[in-house]
Amino acid sequence: MADLNKEEEEPESRQVGGAEYSWCRAVPGGTGTTVLALLLSKPIDITILQKSLHKLQINHPILRAKLTSYQPNTYSFLIPSSPHVQIQSFDSTATSNLLQKLANSENNLSSFHRILEHELNLNVWAESGFGGSGSESEEVEDEDELDLFYATLYTLQEKWVLVFRIHTSICDRTSAVTLLNEFLGLIGEDVVDMGIEDEVNLAIEDLIPSGKATKPFWARGANLVGYSLNAFRFSNLDFVDTVSMPRSSGVVRLQLTTDETERLLAGCQARGIKMSGAIAAAGMIAAYSLKELPDYQWEKYAVVTFVDCRKILDPPLESHHLGFYYSGVLNTHDVNGGAELWELASKCYVALTNSLEANKHFTDMADLNYLMCKAIYNPSLTPSSSLRTSFIAVFEDPVFNNSSDLHQKLGLEDYIGCASIHGVGPSIAVFDTIRNGALDCECVYPMPLHSREQVQKLIDKMKRVLIEGSY
């Protein structure tokens, strides 16, 4: 009988899908650590916090997942039957000591910003010794089981920073927004409709509608060759340091006022395009201008747009279905000194629309995942062995979020959600949110491949392009 009970308590498991596998390979190298950081002006009861996180793990089994690897290059999610996340807490002395260690010449960064970047660059998955970004044939020494969800509470002077650090394979941007909203409702003892999940959802590849991902063998081969060869033709933000190691992810914020945001949205609406096109266009124009090239010289920039596929899967998923259900669409654009914001933004949007109509977010998914892993194994396949796969990455739709009475009740002063990109990925990844009507973008970049001063100049120029183009 005891053996029977033990068998009944065996945790659920499933093998990772193709996109999830790519993140399992990328995260140990520094790309795909999702961080959600909250700045609070009111103390938070650690017991209530712990209960709230356990409630989230009960209702979303994927948050209980452990990553396992029982043979080379094979990964599975193991789902324990009970919640297990434990909060790591730093008192004011420990937090102060940490901030002193993080202090450098960039004294203008706030404590909140430094903690955010610190968490972005913590990587227990790299330290574990398996699932790394080394060779394709690396062996697995132990049957490790690694948690994919961590929570840490830092204590500042009369303020607190709560950080969730999550493996991107189980948490895309929509998942992070859902996690934030449900957590705030639980911690504030507000009524929360969590859309309870009683099972771990399938990988995105298993939910693609029949026929949508079909691509002839030769077409797939041609696409792989085309993507690979074109990568060396892509222009990037100039590299500052391609040699020094280790690399890390830095963050620069781009913020507009409510009036500036209204004009930008109105400009997009008048032209029938989405804001992602405007952000991508502003980034390319800014990068070109920083190089001080003659106006007649053309450069080719690659743009990756992440698309939330939940609504178009079979069966469709809702936002409360946590996991990774985004697909990246790669398009290239030629830019010269005469580029104008709205013309280039419209081209970006039309290219994305055409790609979606051709189902490239499904047909090219496996190709891009394969090339992402190839770049990890062979950095020399990318310009200057930088592991850069595009100039900029944007999201098709921004996150809309407004302050509420609950935010005031909890003392939520600020929050940032983004993911690390210094292993493999773009030079700039833009995580855009419209909060209380004002655009707030977290722009993540790899250091020291790019310097903070360099990226700050780029972001300042992007902001001017967006503001001036909206008048």
PDB file of N, CA and C in Angstrom, residues 45-108:
ATOM      1  N   ASP A  45       4.013  41.801   4.629  1.00  0.00           N
ATOM      2  CA  ASP A  45       4.070  40.695   5.580  1.00  0.00           C
ATOM      3  C   ASP A  45       4.611  39.457   4.867  1.00  0.00           C
ATOM      4  N   ILE A  46       5.740  38.926   5.367  1.00  0.00           N
ATOM      5  CA  ILE A  46       6.403  37.814   4.688  1.00  0.00           C
ATOM      6  C   ILE A  46       5.532  36.570   4.673  1.00  0.00           C
ATOM      7  N   THR A  47       4.700  36.406   5.718  1.00  0.00           N
ATOM      8  CA  THR A  47       3.821  35.232   5.778  1.00  0.00           C
ATOM      9  C   THR A  47       2.736  35.318   4.713  1.00  0.00           C
ATOM     10  N   ILE A  48       2.139  36.506   4.587  1.00  0.00           N
ATOM     11  CA  ILE A  48       1.116  36.701   3.551  1.00  0.00           C
ATOM     12  C   ILE A  48       1.735  36.561   2.167  1.00  0.00           C
ATOM     13  N   LEU A  49       2.945  37.080   2.025  1.00  0.00           N
ATOM     14  CA  LEU A  49       3.659  36.970   0.758  1.00  0.00           C
ATOM     15  C   LEU A  49       3.877  35.504   0.384  1.00  0.00           C
ATOM     16  N   GLN A  50       4.334  34.723   1.351  1.00  0.00           N
ATOM     17  CA  GLN A  50       4.589  33.307   1.093  1.00  0.00           C
ATOM     18  C   GLN A  50       3.306  32.578   0.708  1.00  0.00           C
ATOM     19  N   LYS A  51       2.211  32.849   1.433  1.00  0.00           N
ATOM     20  CA  LYS A  51       0.932  32.201   1.128  1.00  0.00           C
ATOM     21  C   LYS A  51       0.429  32.591  -0.263  1.00  0.00           C
ATOM     22  N   SER A  52       0.623  33.853  -0.634  1.00  0.00           N
ATOM     23  CA  SER A  52       0.166  34.318  -1.942  1.00  0.00           C
ATOM     24  C   SER A  52       0.931  33.631  -3.066  1.00  0.00           C
ATOM     25  N   LEU A  53       2.238  33.481  -2.893  1.00  0.00           N
ATOM     26  CA  LEU A  53       3.041  32.822  -3.918  1.00  0.00           C
ATOM     27  C   LEU A  53       2.688  31.343  -4.018  1.00  0.00           C
ATOM     28  N   HIS A  54       2.413  30.712  -2.884  1.00  0.00           N
ATOM     29  CA  HIS A  54       1.992  29.304  -2.920  1.00  0.00           C
ATOM     30  C   HIS A  54       0.644  29.174  -3.624  1.00  0.00           C
ATOM     31  N   LYS A  55      -0.237  30.141  -3.392  1.00  0.00           N
ATOM     32  CA  LYS A  55      -1.534  30.119  -4.069  1.00  0.00           C
ATOM     33  C   LYS A  55      -1.347  30.215  -5.579  1.00  0.00           C
ATOM     34  N   LEU A  56      -0.431  31.075  -6.012  1.00  0.00           N
ATOM     35  CA  LEU A  56      -0.138  31.183  -7.442  1.00  0.00           C
ATOM     36  C   LEU A  56       0.399  29.868  -7.987  1.00  0.00           C
ATOM     37  N   GLN A  57       1.280  29.207  -7.226  1.00  0.00           N
ATOM     38  CA  GLN A  57       1.837  27.940  -7.694  1.00  0.00           C
ATOM     39  C   GLN A  57       0.787  26.831  -7.723  1.00  0.00           C
ATOM     40  N   ILE A  58      -0.198  26.910  -6.829  1.00  0.00           N
ATOM     41  CA  ILE A  58      -1.272  25.924  -6.837  1.00  0.00           C
ATOM     42  C   ILE A  58      -2.146  26.100  -8.072  1.00  0.00           C
ATOM     43  N   ASN A  59      -2.475  27.340  -8.382  1.00  0.00           N
ATOM     44  CA  ASN A  59      -3.380  27.625  -9.497  1.00  0.00           C
ATOM     45  C   ASN A  59      -2.693  27.595 -10.856  1.00  0.00           C
ATOM     46  N   HIS A  60      -1.377  27.738 -10.868  1.00  0.00           N
ATOM     47  CA  HIS A  60      -0.618  27.685 -12.122  1.00  0.00           C
ATOM     48  C   HIS A  60       0.494  26.654 -11.958  1.00  0.00           C
ATOM     49  N   PRO A  61       0.228  25.396 -12.241  1.00  0.00           N
ATOM     50  CA  PRO A  61       1.215  24.325 -12.028  1.00  0.00           C
ATOM     51  C   PRO A  61       2.563  24.579 -12.694  1.00  0.00           C
ATOM     52  N   ILE A  62       2.582  25.299 -13.830  1.00  0.00           N
ATOM     53  CA  ILE A  62       3.849  25.528 -14.518  1.00  0.00           C
ATOM     54  C   ILE A  62       4.805  26.330 -13.646  1.00  0.00           C
ATOM     55  N   LEU A  63       4.273  27.129 -12.698  1.00  0.00           N
ATOM     56  CA  LEU A  63       5.136  27.886 -11.783  1.00  0.00           C
ATOM     57  C   LEU A  63       5.809  26.980 -10.757  1.00  0.00           C
ATOM     58  N   ARG A  64       5.295  25.743 -10.608  1.00  0.00           N
ATOM     59  CA  ARG A  64       5.933  24.773  -9.712  1.00  0.00           C
ATOM     60  C   ARG A  64       7.006  23.972 -10.438  1.00  0.00           C
ATOM     61  N   ALA A  65       7.119  24.181 -11.728  1.00  0.00           N
ATOM     62  CA  ALA A  65       7.966  23.310 -12.557  1.00  0.00           C
ATOM     63  C   ALA A  65       9.424  23.348 -12.130  1.00  0.00           C
ATOM     64  N   LYS A  66      10.045  22.183 -12.246  1.00  0.00           N
ATOM     65  CA  LYS A  66      11.496  22.052 -12.126  1.00  0.00           C
ATOM     66  C   LYS A  66      12.008  21.563 -13.471  1.00  0.00           C
ATOM     67  N   LEU A  67      13.146  22.085 -13.877  1.00  0.00           N
ATOM     68  CA  LEU A  67      13.741  21.672 -15.143  1.00  0.00           C
ATOM     69  C   LEU A  67      14.653  20.478 -14.897  1.00  0.00           C
ATOM     70  N   THR A  68      14.435  19.415 -15.620  1.00  0.00           N
ATOM     71  CA  THR A  68      15.244  18.213 -15.450  1.00  0.00           C
ATOM     72  C   THR A  68      15.901  17.839 -16.760  1.00  0.00           C
ATOM     73  N   SER A  69      17.045  17.147 -16.660  1.00  0.00           N
ATOM     74  CA  SER A  69      17.764  16.691 -17.845  1.00  0.00           C
ATOM     75  C   SER A  69      18.387  15.343 -17.526  1.00  0.00           C
ATOM     76  N   TYR A  70      17.786  14.283 -18.064  1.00  0.00           N
ATOM     77  CA  TYR A  70      18.219  12.936 -17.737  1.00  0.00           C
ATOM     78  C   TYR A  70      19.150  12.334 -18.780  1.00  0.00           C
ATOM     79  N   GLN A  71      19.311  13.007 -19.904  1.00  0.00           N
ATOM     80  CA  GLN A  71      20.245  12.567 -20.922  1.00  0.00           C
ATOM     81  C   GLN A  71      20.669  13.789 -21.726  1.00  0.00           C
ATOM     82  N   PRO A  72      21.773  13.699 -22.475  1.00  0.00           N
ATOM     83  CA  PRO A  72      22.292  14.880 -23.182  1.00  0.00           C
ATOM     84  C   PRO A  72      21.240  15.554 -24.056  1.00  0.00           C
ATOM     85  N   ASN A  73      21.133  16.883 -23.891  1.00  0.00           N
ATOM     86  CA  ASN A  73      20.293  17.721 -24.752  1.00  0.00           C
ATOM     87  C   ASN A  73      18.817  17.339 -24.736  1.00  0.00           C
ATOM     88  N   THR A  74      18.353  16.777 -23.638  1.00  0.00           N
ATOM     89  CA  THR A  74      16.945  16.451 -23.478  1.00  0.00           C
ATOM     90  C   THR A  74      16.459  17.064 -22.175  1.00  0.00           C
ATOM     91  N   TYR A  75      15.379  17.820 -22.231  1.00  0.00           N
ATOM     92  CA  TYR A  75      14.873  18.525 -21.057  1.00  0.00           C
ATOM     93  C   TYR A  75      13.395  18.235 -20.861  1.00  0.00           C
ATOM     94  N   SER A  76      13.001  18.205 -19.609  1.00  0.00           N
ATOM     95  CA  SER A  76      11.599  17.997 -19.261  1.00  0.00           C
ATOM     96  C   SER A  76      11.216  18.921 -18.120  1.00  0.00           C
ATOM     97  N   PHE A  77       9.916  19.237 -18.060  1.00  0.00           N
ATOM     98  CA  PHE A  77       9.364  19.943 -16.913  1.00  0.00           C
ATOM     99  C   PHE A  77       8.800  18.907 -15.955  1.00  0.00           C
ATOM    100  N   LEU A  78       9.286  18.933 -14.728  1.00  0.00           N
ATOM    101  CA  LEU A  78       8.779  18.071 -13.676  1.00  0.00           C
ATOM    102  C   LEU A  78       7.917  18.929 -12.767  1.00  0.00           C
ATOM    103  N   ILE A  79       6.667  18.535 -12.556  1.00  0.00           N
ATOM    104  CA  ILE A  79       5.721  19.360 -11.802  1.00  0.00           C
ATOM    105  C   ILE A  79       5.407  18.703 -10.462  1.00  0.00           C
ATOM    106  N   PRO A  80       6.041  19.139  -9.370  1.00  0.00           N
ATOM    107  CA  PRO A  80       5.721  18.601  -8.047  1.00  0.00           C
ATOM    108  C   PRO A  80       4.253  18.848  -7.709  1.00  0.00           C
ATOM    109  N   SER A  81       3.703  18.020  -6.840  1.00  0.00           N
ATOM    110  CA  SER A  81       2.280  18.116  -6.519  1.00  0.00           C
ATOM    111  C   SER A  81       1.947  19.277  -5.598  1.00  0.00           C
ATOM    112  N   SER A  82       2.935  19.819  -4.891  1.00  0.00           N
ATOM    113  CA  SER A  82       2.663  20.901  -3.940  1.00  0.00           C
ATOM    114  C   SER A  82       3.573  22.096  -4.203  1.00  0.00           C
ATOM    115  N   PRO A  83       3.147  23.294  -3.812  1.00  0.00           N
ATOM    116  CA  PRO A  83       3.969  24.501  -4.011  1.00  0.00           C
ATOM    117  C   PRO A  83       5.219  24.448  -3.153  1.00  0.00           C
ATOM    118  N   HIS A  84       6.278  25.095  -3.619  1.00  0.00           N
ATOM    119  CA  HIS A  84       7.545  24.973  -2.899  1.00  0.00           C
ATOM    120  C   HIS A  84       8.402  26.233  -2.948  1.00  0.00           C
ATOM    121  N   VAL A  85       7.948  27.292  -3.613  1.00  0.00           N
ATOM    122  CA  VAL A  85       8.781  28.486  -3.702  1.00  0.00           C
ATOM    123  C   VAL A  85       9.045  29.062  -2.314  1.00  0.00           C
ATOM    124  N   GLN A  86      10.274  29.428  -2.051  1.00  0.00           N
ATOM    125  CA  GLN A  86      10.664  30.023  -0.780  1.00  0.00           C
ATOM    126  C   GLN A  86      11.245  31.410  -1.040  1.00  0.00           C
ATOM    127  N   ILE A  87      10.842  32.372  -0.231  1.00  0.00           N
ATOM    128  CA  ILE A  87      11.271  33.757  -0.421  1.00  0.00           C
ATOM    129  C   ILE A  87      12.624  33.971   0.234  1.00  0.00           C
ATOM    130  N   GLN A  88      13.547  34.503  -0.533  1.00  0.00           N
ATOM    131  CA  GLN A  88      14.824  34.912   0.036  1.00  0.00           C
ATOM    132  C   GLN A  88      14.692  36.371   0.462  1.00  0.00           C
ATOM    133  N   SER A  89      15.010  36.665   1.703  1.00  0.00           N
ATOM    134  CA  SER A  89      14.796  38.009   2.241  1.00  0.00           C
ATOM    135  C   SER A  89      16.117  38.641   2.664  1.00  0.00           C
ATOM    136  N   PHE A  90      16.324  39.889   2.250  1.00  0.00           N
ATOM    137  CA  PHE A  90      17.494  40.674   2.643  1.00  0.00           C
ATOM    138  C   PHE A  90      17.035  41.815   3.542  1.00  0.00           C
ATOM    139  N   ASP A  91      17.578  41.896   4.755  1.00  0.00           N
ATOM    140  CA  ASP A  91      17.242  43.025   5.613  1.00  0.00           C
ATOM    141  C   ASP A  91      17.981  44.263   5.122  1.00  0.00           C
ATOM    142  N   SER A  92      17.788  45.380   5.799  1.00  0.00           N
ATOM    143  CA  SER A  92      18.368  46.640   5.324  1.00  0.00           C
ATOM    144  C   SER A  92      19.896  46.590   5.288  1.00  0.00           C
ATOM    145  N   THR A  93      20.512  45.906   6.258  1.00  0.00           N
ATOM    146  CA  THR A  93      21.976  45.817   6.280  1.00  0.00           C
ATOM    147  C   THR A  93      22.491  44.981   5.112  1.00  0.00           C
ATOM    148  N   ALA A  94      21.866  43.830   4.900  1.00  0.00           N
ATOM    149  CA  ALA A  94      22.289  42.956   3.802  1.00  0.00           C
ATOM    150  C   ALA A  94      22.066  43.632   2.458  1.00  0.00           C
ATOM    151  N   THR A  95      20.936  44.339   2.312  1.00  0.00           N
ATOM    152  CA  THR A  95      20.663  45.046   1.056  1.00  0.00           C
ATOM    153  C   THR A  95      21.678  46.160   0.833  1.00  0.00           C
ATOM    154  N   SER A  96      21.998  46.891   1.903  1.00  0.00           N
ATOM    155  CA  SER A  96      22.977  47.978   1.802  1.00  0.00           C
ATOM    156  C   SER A  96      24.348  47.432   1.400  1.00  0.00           C
ATOM    157  N   ASN A  97      24.742  46.312   1.991  1.00  0.00           N
ATOM    158  CA  ASN A  97      26.033  45.702   1.632  1.00  0.00           C
ATOM    159  C   ASN A  97      26.050  45.272   0.168  1.00  0.00           C
ATOM    160  N   LEU A  98      24.920  44.727  -0.288  1.00  0.00           N
ATOM    161  CA  LEU A  98      24.838  44.315  -1.689  1.00  0.00           C
ATOM    162  C   LEU A  98      24.951  45.517  -2.613  1.00  0.00           C
ATOM    163  N   LEU A  99      24.241  46.591  -2.298  1.00  0.00           N
ATOM    164  CA  LEU A  99      24.272  47.783  -3.146  1.00  0.00           C
ATOM    165  C   LEU A  99      25.659  48.398  -3.190  1.00  0.00           C
ATOM    166  N   GLN A 100      26.400  48.301  -2.095  1.00  0.00           N
ATOM    167  CA  GLN A 100      27.773  48.816  -2.087  1.00  0.00           C
ATOM    168  C   GLN A 100      28.655  47.995  -3.030  1.00  0.00           C
ATOM    169  N   LYS A 101      28.417  46.681  -3.063  1.00  0.00           N
ATOM    170  CA  LYS A 101      29.176  45.834  -3.977  1.00  0.00           C
ATOM    171  C   LYS A 101      28.831  46.136  -5.426  1.00  0.00           C
ATOM    172  N   LEU A 102      27.572  46.533  -5.651  1.00  0.00           N
ATOM    173  CA  LEU A 102      27.131  46.827  -7.014  1.00  0.00           C
ATOM    174  C   LEU A 102      27.519  48.227  -7.455  1.00  0.00           C
ATOM    175  N   ALA A 103      27.943  49.068  -6.499  1.00  0.00           N
ATOM    176  CA  ALA A 103      28.272  50.457  -6.824  1.00  0.00           C
ATOM    177  C   ALA A 103      29.465  50.510  -7.772  1.00  0.00           C
ATOM    178  N   ASN A 104      29.386  51.410  -8.726  1.00  0.00           N
ATOM    179  CA  ASN A 104      30.489  51.637  -9.651  1.00  0.00           C
ATOM    180  C   ASN A 104      30.458  53.101 -10.061  1.00  0.00           C
ATOM    181  N   SER A 105      31.033  53.420 -11.186  1.00  0.00           N
ATOM    182  CA  SER A 105      31.085  54.817 -11.625  1.00  0.00           C
ATOM    183  C   SER A 105      29.705  55.362 -11.977  1.00  0.00           C
ATOM    184  N   GLU A 106      28.723  54.462 -12.169  1.00  0.00           N
ATOM    185  CA  GLU A 106      27.380  54.890 -12.565  1.00  0.00           C
ATOM    186  C   GLU A 106      26.545  55.197 -11.325  1.00  0.00           C
ATOM    187  N   ASN A 107      26.944  56.201 -10.604  1.00  0.00           N
ATOM    188  CA  ASN A 107      26.277  56.524  -9.346  1.00  0.00           C
ATOM    189  C   ASN A 107      24.907  57.145  -9.536  1.00  0.00           C
ATOM    190  N   ASN A 108      24.553  57.452 -10.777  1.00  0.00           N
ATOM    191  CA  ASN A 108      23.248  58.066 -11.034  1.00  0.00           C
ATOM    192  C   ASN A 108      22.130  57.030 -11.055  1.00  0.00           C
TER     193      ASN A 108
END
